[in-house]
mmCIF file of C-alpha atoms in Angstrom:
data_model
loop_
_atom_site.group_PDB
_atom_site.id
_atom_site.type_symbol
_atom_site.label_atom_id
_atom_site.label_comp_id
_atom_site.label_asym_id
_atom_site.label_seq_id
_atom_site.Cartn_x
_atom_site.Cartn_y
_atom_site.Cartn_z
ATOM 1 C CA MET R 1 -97.269 85.286 270.269
ATOM 2 C CA LYS R 2 -100.923 85.614 269.301
ATOM 3 C CA ALA R 3 -101.773 84.158 265.904
ATOM 4 C CA VAL R 4 -104.870 83.221 263.914
ATOM 5 C CA GLN R 5 -104.790 79.702 262.494
ATOM 6 C CA ILE R 6 -107.108 77.236 260.840
ATOM 7 C CA HIS R 7 -106.759 73.535 261.644
ATOM 8 C CA GLU R 8 -109.472 72.542 259.192
ATOM 9 C CA HIS R 9 -111.371 74.214 256.379
ATOM 10 C CA GLY R 10 -114.779 75.722 257.025
ATOM 11 C CA GLY R 11 -116.648 78.888 257.886
ATOM 12 C CA ALA R 12 -115.539 81.792 260.042
ATOM 13 C CA ASP R 13 -115.825 79.529 263.093
ATOM 14 C CA ALA R 14 -112.799 77.581 261.787
ATOM 15 C CA LEU R 15 -110.589 80.564 262.719
ATOM 16 C CA THR R 16 -108.832 80.183 266.059
ATOM 17 C CA CYS R 17 -106.750 82.776 267.905
ATOM 18 C CA GLU R 18 -103.934 80.927 269.668
ATOM 19 C CA GLU R 19 -100.620 81.395 271.472
ATOM 20 C CA LEU R 20 -97.749 80.076 269.335
ATOM 21 C CA PRO R 21 -93.936 80.099 269.659
ATOM 22 C CA ILE R 22 -92.012 83.003 268.132
ATOM 23 C CA SER R 23 -89.685 81.921 265.312
ATOM 24 C CA GLU R 24 -86.025 82.915 265.163
ATOM 25 C CA PRO R 25 -84.630 84.503 261.969
ATOM 26 C CA GLY R 26 -82.057 82.500 260.029
ATOM 27 C CA PRO R 27 -79.296 83.874 257.814
ATOM 28 C CA GLY R 28 -80.658 86.483 255.402
ATOM 29 C CA GLN R 29 -83.959 86.695 257.282
ATOM 30 C CA VAL R 30 -85.602 89.274 259.531
ATOM 31 C CA ARG R 31 -88.158 88.996 262.307
ATOM 32 C CA ILE R 32 -90.858 91.638 262.064
ATOM 33 C CA HIS R 33 -93.119 92.801 264.878
ATOM 34 C CA LEU R 34 -96.328 93.315 262.925
ATOM 35 C CA ARG R 35 -98.552 96.282 263.661
ATOM 36 C CA ASN R 36 -101.201 95.509 261.049
ATOM 37 C CA SER R 37 -102.159 92.866 258.537
ATOM 38 C CA ALA R 38 -104.947 92.968 255.953
ATOM 39 C CA LEU R 39 -107.622 90.651 254.630
ATOM 40 C CA ASN R 40 -107.942 89.532 251.018
ATOM 41 C CA HIS R 41 -110.492 87.276 249.380
ATOM 42 C CA LEU R 42 -107.646 84.771 249.259
ATOM 43 C CA ASP R 43 -108.066 84.378 253.024
ATOM 44 C CA ILE R 44 -111.706 83.385 252.512
ATOM 45 C CA TRP R 45 -110.800 80.881 249.801
ATOM 46 C CA VAL R 46 -108.018 79.335 251.905
ATOM 47 C CA ARG R 47 -110.324 79.108 254.897
ATOM 48 C CA ASN R 48 -113.080 77.512 252.823
ATOM 49 C CA GLY R 49 -110.659 75.029 251.306
ATOM 50 C CA ILE R 50 -107.994 75.253 248.591
ATOM 51 C CA PRO R 51 -106.403 71.902 247.693
ATOM 52 C CA GLY R 52 -102.815 71.563 248.839
ATOM 53 C CA VAL R 53 -102.885 74.154 251.628
ATOM 54 C CA PRO R 54 -100.789 72.844 254.560
ATOM 55 C CA LEU R 55 -102.734 72.667 257.824
ATOM 56 C CA PRO R 56 -102.604 74.125 260.356
ATOM 57 C CA ILE R 57 -101.708 77.452 258.768
ATOM 58 C CA ILE R 58 -101.609 81.078 259.890
ATOM 59 C CA LEU R 59 -103.691 83.128 257.460
ATOM 60 C CA GLY R 60 -102.905 86.557 256.017
ATOM 61 C CA SER R 61 -100.769 87.756 253.114
ATOM 62 C CA ASP R 62 -100.178 91.454 253.818
ATOM 63 C CA GLY R 63 -98.400 92.957 256.792
ATOM 64 C CA ALA R 64 -96.554 96.025 258.063
ATOM 65 C CA GLY R 65 -94.549 96.666 261.219
ATOM 66 C CA HIS R 66 -90.977 97.162 262.337
ATOM 67 C CA ILE R 67 -87.859 95.005 262.307
ATOM 68 C CA CYS R 68 -87.261 93.588 265.762
ATOM 69 C CA GLU R 69 -84.393 91.255 264.920
ATOM 70 C CA PRO R 70 -82.314 91.095 261.724
ATOM 71 C CA GLY R 71 -80.664 87.745 261.051
ATOM 72 C CA GLU R 72 -77.050 87.087 260.170
ATOM 73 C CA GLY R 73 -76.001 88.613 256.858
ATOM 74 C CA VAL R 74 -78.896 91.081 256.579
ATOM 75 C CA THR R 75 -77.565 94.308 255.065
ATOM 76 C CA GLN R 76 -80.535 96.384 253.920
ATOM 77 C CA PHE R 77 -82.423 96.689 257.197
ATOM 78 C CA LYS R 78 -81.681 97.236 260.865
ATOM 79 C CA GLN R 79 -83.599 96.971 264.105
ATOM 80 C CA ASP R 80 -86.639 99.301 264.414
ATOM 81 C CA ASP R 81 -86.859 100.004 260.656
ATOM 82 C CA GLU R 82 -90.489 100.433 259.598
ATOM 83 C CA VAL R 83 -91.312 97.991 256.815
ATOM 84 C CA LEU R 84 -93.976 96.263 254.766
ATOM 85 C CA ILE R 85 -93.907 92.743 253.351
ATOM 86 C CA ASN R 86 -94.097 91.427 249.799
ATOM 87 C CA PRO R 87 -96.704 88.636 250.075
ATOM 88 C CA LEU R 88 -95.041 86.676 247.247
ATOM 89 C CA VAL R 89 -92.701 83.804 248.174
ATOM 90 C CA PHE R 90 -90.175 82.835 245.498
ATOM 91 C CA CYS R 91 -86.822 81.055 245.224
ATOM 92 C CA GLY R 92 -84.783 83.935 243.808
ATOM 93 C CA GLU R 93 -82.536 81.527 241.899
ATOM 94 C CA CYS R 94 -84.466 80.051 238.943
ATOM 95 C CA ARG R 95 -84.537 81.484 235.419
ATOM 96 C CA SER R 96 -87.861 83.233 236.060
ATOM 97 C CA CYS R 97 -86.614 84.894 239.235
ATOM 98 C CA GLN R 98 -83.308 85.874 237.659
ATOM 99 C CA SER R 99 -85.160 87.517 234.760
ATOM 100 C CA GLY R 100 -87.436 89.505 237.094
ATOM 101 C CA ASN R 101 -90.502 87.307 236.617
ATOM 102 C CA GLU R 102 -90.784 86.067 240.187
ATOM 103 C CA ASN R 103 -94.500 85.354 239.821
ATOM 104 C CA LEU R 104 -93.592 82.678 237.236
ATOM 105 C CA CYS R 105 -91.244 80.899 239.659
ATOM 106 C CA ASP R 106 -91.975 77.146 239.917
ATOM 107 C CA LYS R 107 -91.727 77.502 243.701
ATOM 108 C CA MET R 108 -93.923 80.591 243.869
ATOM 109 C CA GLY R 109 -96.176 80.783 246.886
ATOM 110 C CA ILE R 110 -98.139 83.339 248.846
ATOM 111 C CA LEU R 111 -97.975 84.065 252.553
ATOM 112 C CA GLY R 112 -101.077 82.651 254.205
ATOM 113 C CA GLU R 113 -101.626 80.059 251.478
ATOM 114 C CA SER R 114 -98.443 78.077 250.900
ATOM 115 C CA THR R 115 -96.755 79.048 254.170
ATOM 116 C CA ASP R 116 -97.680 80.772 257.428
ATOM 117 C CA GLY R 117 -98.926 84.312 256.964
ATOM 118 C CA THR R 118 -99.350 87.650 258.693
ATOM 119 C CA ASN R 119 -102.328 87.297 261.050
ATOM 120 C CA CYS R 120 -99.927 87.157 263.979
ATOM 121 C CA GLU R 121 -97.745 89.336 266.187
ATOM 122 C CA PHE R 122 -94.361 88.272 264.763
ATOM 123 C CA ILE R 123 -93.251 86.835 261.421
ATOM 124 C CA VAL R 124 -89.905 85.763 259.978
ATOM 125 C CA VAL R 125 -89.365 86.385 256.252
ATOM 126 C CA ASP R 126 -86.446 86.608 253.846
ATOM 127 C CA GLU R 127 -84.838 90.021 253.518
ATOM 128 C CA LYS R 128 -85.742 90.081 249.816
ATOM 129 C CA GLN R 129 -89.440 90.132 250.776
ATOM 130 C CA VAL R 130 -89.131 93.334 252.805
ATOM 131 C CA HIS R 131 -89.567 96.949 251.695
ATOM 132 C CA ALA R 132 -89.240 100.194 253.621
ATOM 133 C CA LYS R 133 -92.642 101.593 254.600
ATOM 134 C CA PRO R 134 -93.451 104.871 252.822
ATOM 135 C CA GLU R 135 -93.217 107.675 255.363
ATOM 136 C CA ASN R 136 -96.386 109.372 254.141
ATOM 137 C CA ILE R 137 -98.746 106.543 255.121
ATOM 138 C CA SER R 138 -99.725 104.760 258.330
ATOM 139 C CA PHE R 139 -99.025 101.132 259.243
ATOM 140 C CA GLU R 140 -102.684 100.383 258.506
ATOM 141 C CA GLU R 141 -102.373 101.813 255.005
ATOM 142 C CA ALA R 142 -99.017 100.084 254.478
ATOM 143 C CA ALA R 143 -100.595 96.712 255.271
ATOM 144 C CA ALA R 144 -103.546 97.421 252.996
ATOM 145 C CA PHE R 145 -101.967 97.550 249.547
ATOM 146 C CA PRO R 146 -99.079 95.128 248.800
ATOM 147 C CA LEU R 147 -101.027 92.129 247.433
ATOM 148 C CA VAL R 148 -103.748 94.088 245.633
ATOM 149 C CA GLY R 149 -101.348 96.820 244.547
ATOM 150 C CA GLN R 150 -98.796 94.555 242.903
ATOM 151 C CA THR R 151 -101.586 92.458 241.382
ATOM 152 C CA ALA R 152 -103.275 95.473 239.796
ATOM 153 C CA TYR R 153 -99.972 96.958 238.595
ATOM 154 C CA GLN R 154 -98.888 93.671 237.040
ATOM 155 C CA MET R 155 -102.232 93.326 235.268
ATOM 156 C CA LEU R 156 -102.437 96.834 233.886
ATOM 157 C CA VAL R 157 -98.850 97.905 233.290
ATOM 158 C CA LYS R 158 -96.914 94.673 232.769
ATOM 159 C CA ARG R 159 -99.534 92.455 231.099
ATOM 160 C CA ALA R 160 -102.026 94.793 229.379
ATOM 161 C CA GLN R 161 -99.357 97.482 228.834
ATOM 162 C CA ILE R 162 -101.809 100.347 229.214
ATOM 163 C CA GLN R 163 -100.897 103.588 227.457
ATOM 164 C CA PRO R 164 -101.834 107.224 228.165
ATOM 165 C CA GLY R 165 -105.130 108.101 226.524
ATOM 166 C CA GLU R 166 -106.490 104.548 226.514
ATOM 167 C CA SER R 167 -109.820 103.694 228.124
ATOM 168 C CA VAL R 168 -109.885 101.093 230.915
ATOM 169 C CA LEU R 169 -112.933 99.354 232.373
ATOM 170 C CA VAL R 170 -112.455 98.286 236.004
ATOM 171 C CA TRP R 171 -115.016 95.867 237.403
ATOM 172 C CA GLY R 172 -115.691 96.016 241.151
ATOM 173 C CA ALA R 173 -113.940 99.282 241.930
ATOM 174 C CA GLY R 174 -114.971 99.080 245.596
ATOM 175 C CA SER R 175 -112.860 95.966 246.140
ATOM 176 C CA GLY R 176 -109.250 95.890 247.283
ATOM 177 C CA VAL R 177 -107.780 95.113 243.866
ATOM 178 C CA GLY R 178 -110.375 97.239 242.058
ATOM 179 C CA HIS R 179 -109.703 100.420 244.013
ATOM 180 C CA MET R 180 -105.991 100.021 243.293
ATOM 181 C CA ALA R 181 -106.666 99.460 239.585
ATOM 182 C CA VAL R 182 -108.663 102.692 239.247
ATOM 183 C CA GLN R 183 -105.876 104.745 240.795
ATOM 184 C CA ILE R 184 -103.045 103.052 238.900
ATOM 185 C CA ALA R 185 -104.821 103.472 235.557
ATOM 186 C CA LYS R 186 -105.445 107.159 236.298
ATOM 187 C CA ALA R 187 -101.806 107.614 237.331
ATOM 188 C CA MET R 188 -100.804 106.183 233.937
ATOM 189 C CA GLY R 189 -102.939 108.739 232.088
ATOM 190 C CA CYS R 190 -105.887 106.524 231.164
ATOM 191 C CA THR R 191 -109.606 107.260 231.065
ATOM 192 C CA VAL R 192 -111.230 105.000 233.654
ATOM 193 C CA ILE R 193 -114.719 103.528 233.663
ATOM 194 C CA ALA R 194 -115.488 101.874 236.994
ATOM 195 C CA THR R 195 -118.329 99.634 238.088
ATOM 196 C CA THR R 196 -119.635 99.055 241.605
ATOM 197 C CA GLY R 197 -122.729 97.518 243.154
ATOM 198 C CA SER R 198 -124.243 100.384 245.175
ATOM 199 C CA ASP R 199 -124.706 104.151 245.157
ATOM 200 C CA LYS R 200 -122.259 104.557 248.054
ATOM 201 C CA LYS R 201 -119.614 102.545 246.253
ATOM 202 C CA CYS R 202 -120.244 104.568 243.085
ATOM 203 C CA ALA R 203 -119.450 107.703 245.080
ATOM 204 C CA PHE R 204 -116.306 105.984 246.389
ATOM 205 C CA ALA R 205 -115.171 105.142 242.837
ATOM 206 C CA SER R 206 -115.722 108.745 241.758
ATOM 207 C CA GLU R 207 -113.614 109.891 244.696
ATOM 208 C CA LEU R 208 -110.834 107.569 243.517
ATOM 209 C CA GLY R 209 -110.792 109.431 240.202
ATOM 210 C CA ALA R 210 -112.909 107.308 237.858
ATOM 211 C CA ASP R 211 -114.179 109.289 234.860
ATOM 212 C CA LEU R 212 -117.411 107.314 234.527
ATOM 213 C CA VAL R 213 -118.960 105.203 237.286
ATOM 214 C CA LEU R 214 -121.714 102.660 236.650
ATOM 215 C CA ASN R 215 -123.792 100.408 238.876
ATOM 216 C CA HIS R 216 -123.276 96.924 237.444
ATOM 217 C CA TYR R 217 -126.588 95.732 238.920
ATOM 218 C CA GLU R 218 -128.760 98.544 237.572
ATOM 219 C CA ASP R 219 -127.143 100.355 234.647
ATOM 220 C CA ASP R 220 -126.953 99.411 230.977
ATOM 221 C CA LEU R 221 -123.175 99.075 230.976
ATOM 222 C CA ALA R 222 -122.688 98.372 227.280
ATOM 223 C CA GLY R 223 -125.055 101.174 226.275
ATOM 224 C CA GLN R 224 -123.529 103.791 228.553
ATOM 225 C CA ILE R 225 -119.971 102.826 227.661
ATOM 226 C CA LYS R 226 -120.854 103.104 223.958
ATOM 227 C CA GLN R 227 -122.264 106.569 224.547
ATOM 228 C CA PHE R 228 -119.249 107.611 226.651
ATOM 229 C CA CYS R 229 -116.315 106.345 224.588
ATOM 230 C CA GLY R 230 -117.520 103.760 222.082
ATOM 231 C CA LYS R 231 -115.431 100.794 223.207
ATOM 232 C CA VAL R 232 -112.760 100.245 225.866
ATOM 233 C CA ASP R 233 -109.137 99.346 225.168
ATOM 234 C CA VAL R 234 -108.561 97.332 228.346
ATOM 235 C CA VAL R 235 -110.887 95.419 230.659
ATOM 236 C CA PHE R 236 -109.663 94.761 234.186
ATOM 237 C CA GLU R 237 -111.379 91.455 235.026
ATOM 238 C CA HIS R 238 -111.447 89.648 238.362
ATOM 239 C CA VAL R 239 -115.102 88.616 238.551
ATOM 240 C CA GLY R 240 -115.463 85.745 236.076
ATOM 241 C CA SER R 241 -118.496 84.246 234.397
ATOM 242 C CA ALA R 242 -121.006 86.880 235.580
ATOM 243 C CA THR R 243 -119.219 89.730 233.786
ATOM 244 C CA TRP R 244 -117.387 88.009 230.947
ATOM 245 C CA ASP R 245 -119.937 88.460 228.160
ATOM 246 C CA THR R 246 -120.208 92.186 228.850
ATOM 247 C CA SER R 247 -116.416 92.478 229.001
ATOM 248 C CA MET R 248 -116.134 90.957 225.521
ATOM 249 C CA LYS R 249 -119.007 93.053 224.186
ATOM 250 C CA VAL R 250 -117.432 96.389 225.130
ATOM 251 C CA LEU R 251 -113.854 95.498 224.095
ATOM 252 C CA ASN R 252 -112.332 97.521 221.291
ATOM 253 C CA ARG R 253 -110.385 96.268 218.274
ATOM 254 C CA GLY R 254 -106.898 95.449 219.489
ATOM 255 C CA GLY R 255 -108.274 95.474 223.022
ATOM 256 C CA ARG R 256 -107.010 93.420 225.938
ATOM 257 C CA ILE R 257 -108.890 91.641 228.693
ATOM 258 C CA VAL R 258 -106.620 90.931 231.632
ATOM 259 C CA THR R 259 -107.912 88.695 234.413
ATOM 260 C CA CYS R 260 -106.662 87.611 237.820
ATOM 261 C CA GLY R 261 -109.712 85.845 239.212
ATOM 262 C CA ALA R 262 -113.034 84.118 238.781
ATOM 263 C CA THR R 263 -115.049 84.993 241.872
ATOM 264 C CA THR R 264 -118.385 84.191 240.205
ATOM 265 C CA GLY R 265 -117.135 81.069 238.454
ATOM 266 C CA PRO R 266 -114.426 80.029 235.964
ATOM 267 C CA GLN R 267 -116.497 78.763 233.041
ATOM 268 C CA ILE R 268 -116.857 81.281 230.191
ATOM 269 C CA SER R 269 -117.400 81.100 226.440
ATOM 270 C CA VAL R 270 -115.283 82.793 223.795
ATOM 271 C CA ASP R 271 -116.090 83.327 220.132
ATOM 272 C CA LEU R 272 -112.707 82.835 218.476
ATOM 273 C CA ARG R 273 -113.850 84.795 215.415
ATOM 274 C CA HIS R 274 -114.028 87.923 217.543
ATOM 275 C CA ILE R 275 -110.561 87.264 218.926
ATOM 276 C CA PHE R 276 -108.804 87.016 215.574
ATOM 277 C CA PHE R 277 -110.939 89.385 213.489
ATOM 278 C CA LYS R 278 -110.684 92.131 216.110
ATOM 279 C CA GLN R 279 -107.117 91.176 217.077
ATOM 280 C CA GLN R 280 -108.040 91.045 220.739
ATOM 281 C CA SER R 281 -106.038 89.482 223.556
ATOM 282 C CA ILE R 282 -107.036 87.601 226.700
ATOM 283 C CA LEU R 283 -104.283 87.788 229.312
ATOM 284 C CA GLY R 284 -103.947 85.884 232.554
ATOM 285 C CA SER R 285 -102.137 87.368 235.527
ATOM 286 C CA THR R 286 -101.302 86.136 239.027
ATOM 287 C CA MET R 287 -100.001 88.474 241.697
ATOM 288 C CA GLY R 288 -97.008 90.448 240.420
ATOM 289 C CA ASP R 289 -93.250 90.372 240.024
ATOM 290 C CA ALA R 290 -91.060 92.038 242.639
ATOM 291 C CA ASP R 291 -90.715 95.169 240.515
ATOM 292 C CA SER R 292 -94.498 95.636 240.404
ATOM 293 C CA LEU R 293 -94.590 96.089 244.172
ATOM 294 C CA THR R 294 -91.601 98.440 244.006
ATOM 295 C CA GLN R 295 -93.390 100.574 241.396
ATOM 296 C CA VAL R 296 -96.634 100.708 243.388
ATOM 297 C CA ILE R 297 -94.698 101.774 246.478
ATOM 298 C CA LYS R 298 -93.245 104.654 244.410
ATOM 299 C CA LEU R 299 -96.754 105.684 243.322
ATOM 300 C CA VAL R 300 -97.848 105.664 246.975
ATOM 301 C CA GLU R 301 -94.806 107.722 248.006
ATOM 302 C CA GLU R 302 -95.600 110.241 245.254
ATOM 303 C CA GLY R 303 -99.214 110.525 246.417
ATOM 304 C CA LYS R 304 -100.572 109.231 243.100
ATOM 305 C CA VAL R 305 -102.071 106.125 244.726
ATOM 306 C CA THR R 306 -103.603 106.050 248.205
ATOM 307 C CA PRO R 307 -104.465 102.768 249.940
ATOM 308 C CA ARG R 308 -108.006 103.087 251.291
ATOM 309 C CA VAL R 309 -108.689 101.432 254.650
ATOM 310 C CA ASP R 310 -112.389 100.847 255.172
ATOM 311 C CA LYS R 311 -112.405 99.288 258.631
ATOM 312 C CA THR R 312 -109.929 97.906 261.159
ATOM 313 C CA PHE R 313 -110.723 94.919 263.386
ATOM 314 C CA PRO R 314 -108.635 93.672 266.325
ATOM 315 C CA LEU R 315 -106.977 90.289 265.813
ATOM 316 C CA GLU R 316 -109.356 88.722 268.319
ATOM 317 C CA ASP R 317 -112.314 89.685 266.097
ATOM 318 C CA ILE R 318 -110.915 88.012 262.980
ATOM 319 C CA ALA R 319 -114.103 85.979 262.428
ATOM 320 C CA GLU R 320 -116.181 89.167 262.334
ATOM 321 C CA ALA R 321 -113.685 90.697 259.884
ATOM 322 C CA HIS R 322 -114.007 87.658 257.579
ATOM 323 C CA GLU R 323 -117.793 87.902 257.630
ATOM 324 C CA TYR R 324 -117.623 91.628 256.867
ATOM 325 C CA LEU R 325 -115.433 90.943 253.829
ATOM 326 C CA GLU R 326 -117.574 88.007 252.662
ATOM 327 C CA ASN R 327 -120.652 90.229 252.704
ATOM 328 C CA SER R 328 -118.897 92.717 250.353
ATOM 329 C CA GLU R 329 -119.512 95.564 252.767
ATOM 330 C CA GLN R 330 -116.062 97.119 252.394
ATOM 331 C CA PHE R 331 -114.939 100.190 250.483
ATOM 332 C CA GLY R 332 -111.306 99.371 249.823
ATOM 333 C CA LYS R 333 -109.504 97.223 252.384
ATOM 334 C CA VAL R 334 -110.314 95.486 255.646
ATOM 335 C CA VAL R 335 -107.355 95.672 258.028
ATOM 336 C CA ILE R 336 -106.445 93.781 261.195
ATOM 337 C CA GLY R 337 -104.876 95.537 264.179
ATOM 338 C CA ILE R 338 -102.351 93.428 266.047
#
């Protein structure tokens, strides 16, 4: 099969498209013939160098295709079923997994980071990682949302516990996780303020349903948010040091900042007096539990959330796709055709 691997960390030239053996499914596993996979910033970070990543490794966390061979004991799926993959790898047996907190599993991993991923023609995964593809979307769209969708749902619904009528600030609404966050917050009845970095991306955020869209490079965010709603109840953070001070400045009493990333750097400062006087919360979140993906799939099936595919590259042009994503040119998701 064709697969994209890295043998060493580096730039886009570290990506190699190779012919590799096709794995056989074991008991409780399925082999999927992938139609599409998708890029995430995680792929860039793994390629550049995350400590502990096993090399060589096939990149890619998201994927959609059809079952080509179910292993012994598989009961939920049969050959030719159209499916998508949960990018999260977990044991299914520990206390966290048994309580529905799979993203707290001590053995938690992510396809394309801790084990071979989806930038390939065929992949073998456990049956518990597989979901039926919603009939109302394409394979491209099905590959575009699992990682960012479950991440955004976990952050907003499970961690921040957003409520109808609350105001939510979403940084970077043009990104994969950001464009999911806008739609999920709107589906939950919230007022959404979205930021992007260009006029075209502002128009994209408005199309997603944001109630107020601001250019984070040009607009007075704190001033315009104050004029629009005073303060926000929840800040959806995935940027880091560059946005943190503004996030704290616009946060309401009893407000929650929930963060899943630090793209611009991890070092921030916090005035503890603000935290306890205003009874604010800072919440960390990584990926999502299995139920978060199930709930996002339901929102997609109901038409309340639509995965947005910006551009599709063939597998052979994976280096060009990485560069496109690194340059922040995308509106939504960058997808790979296999």
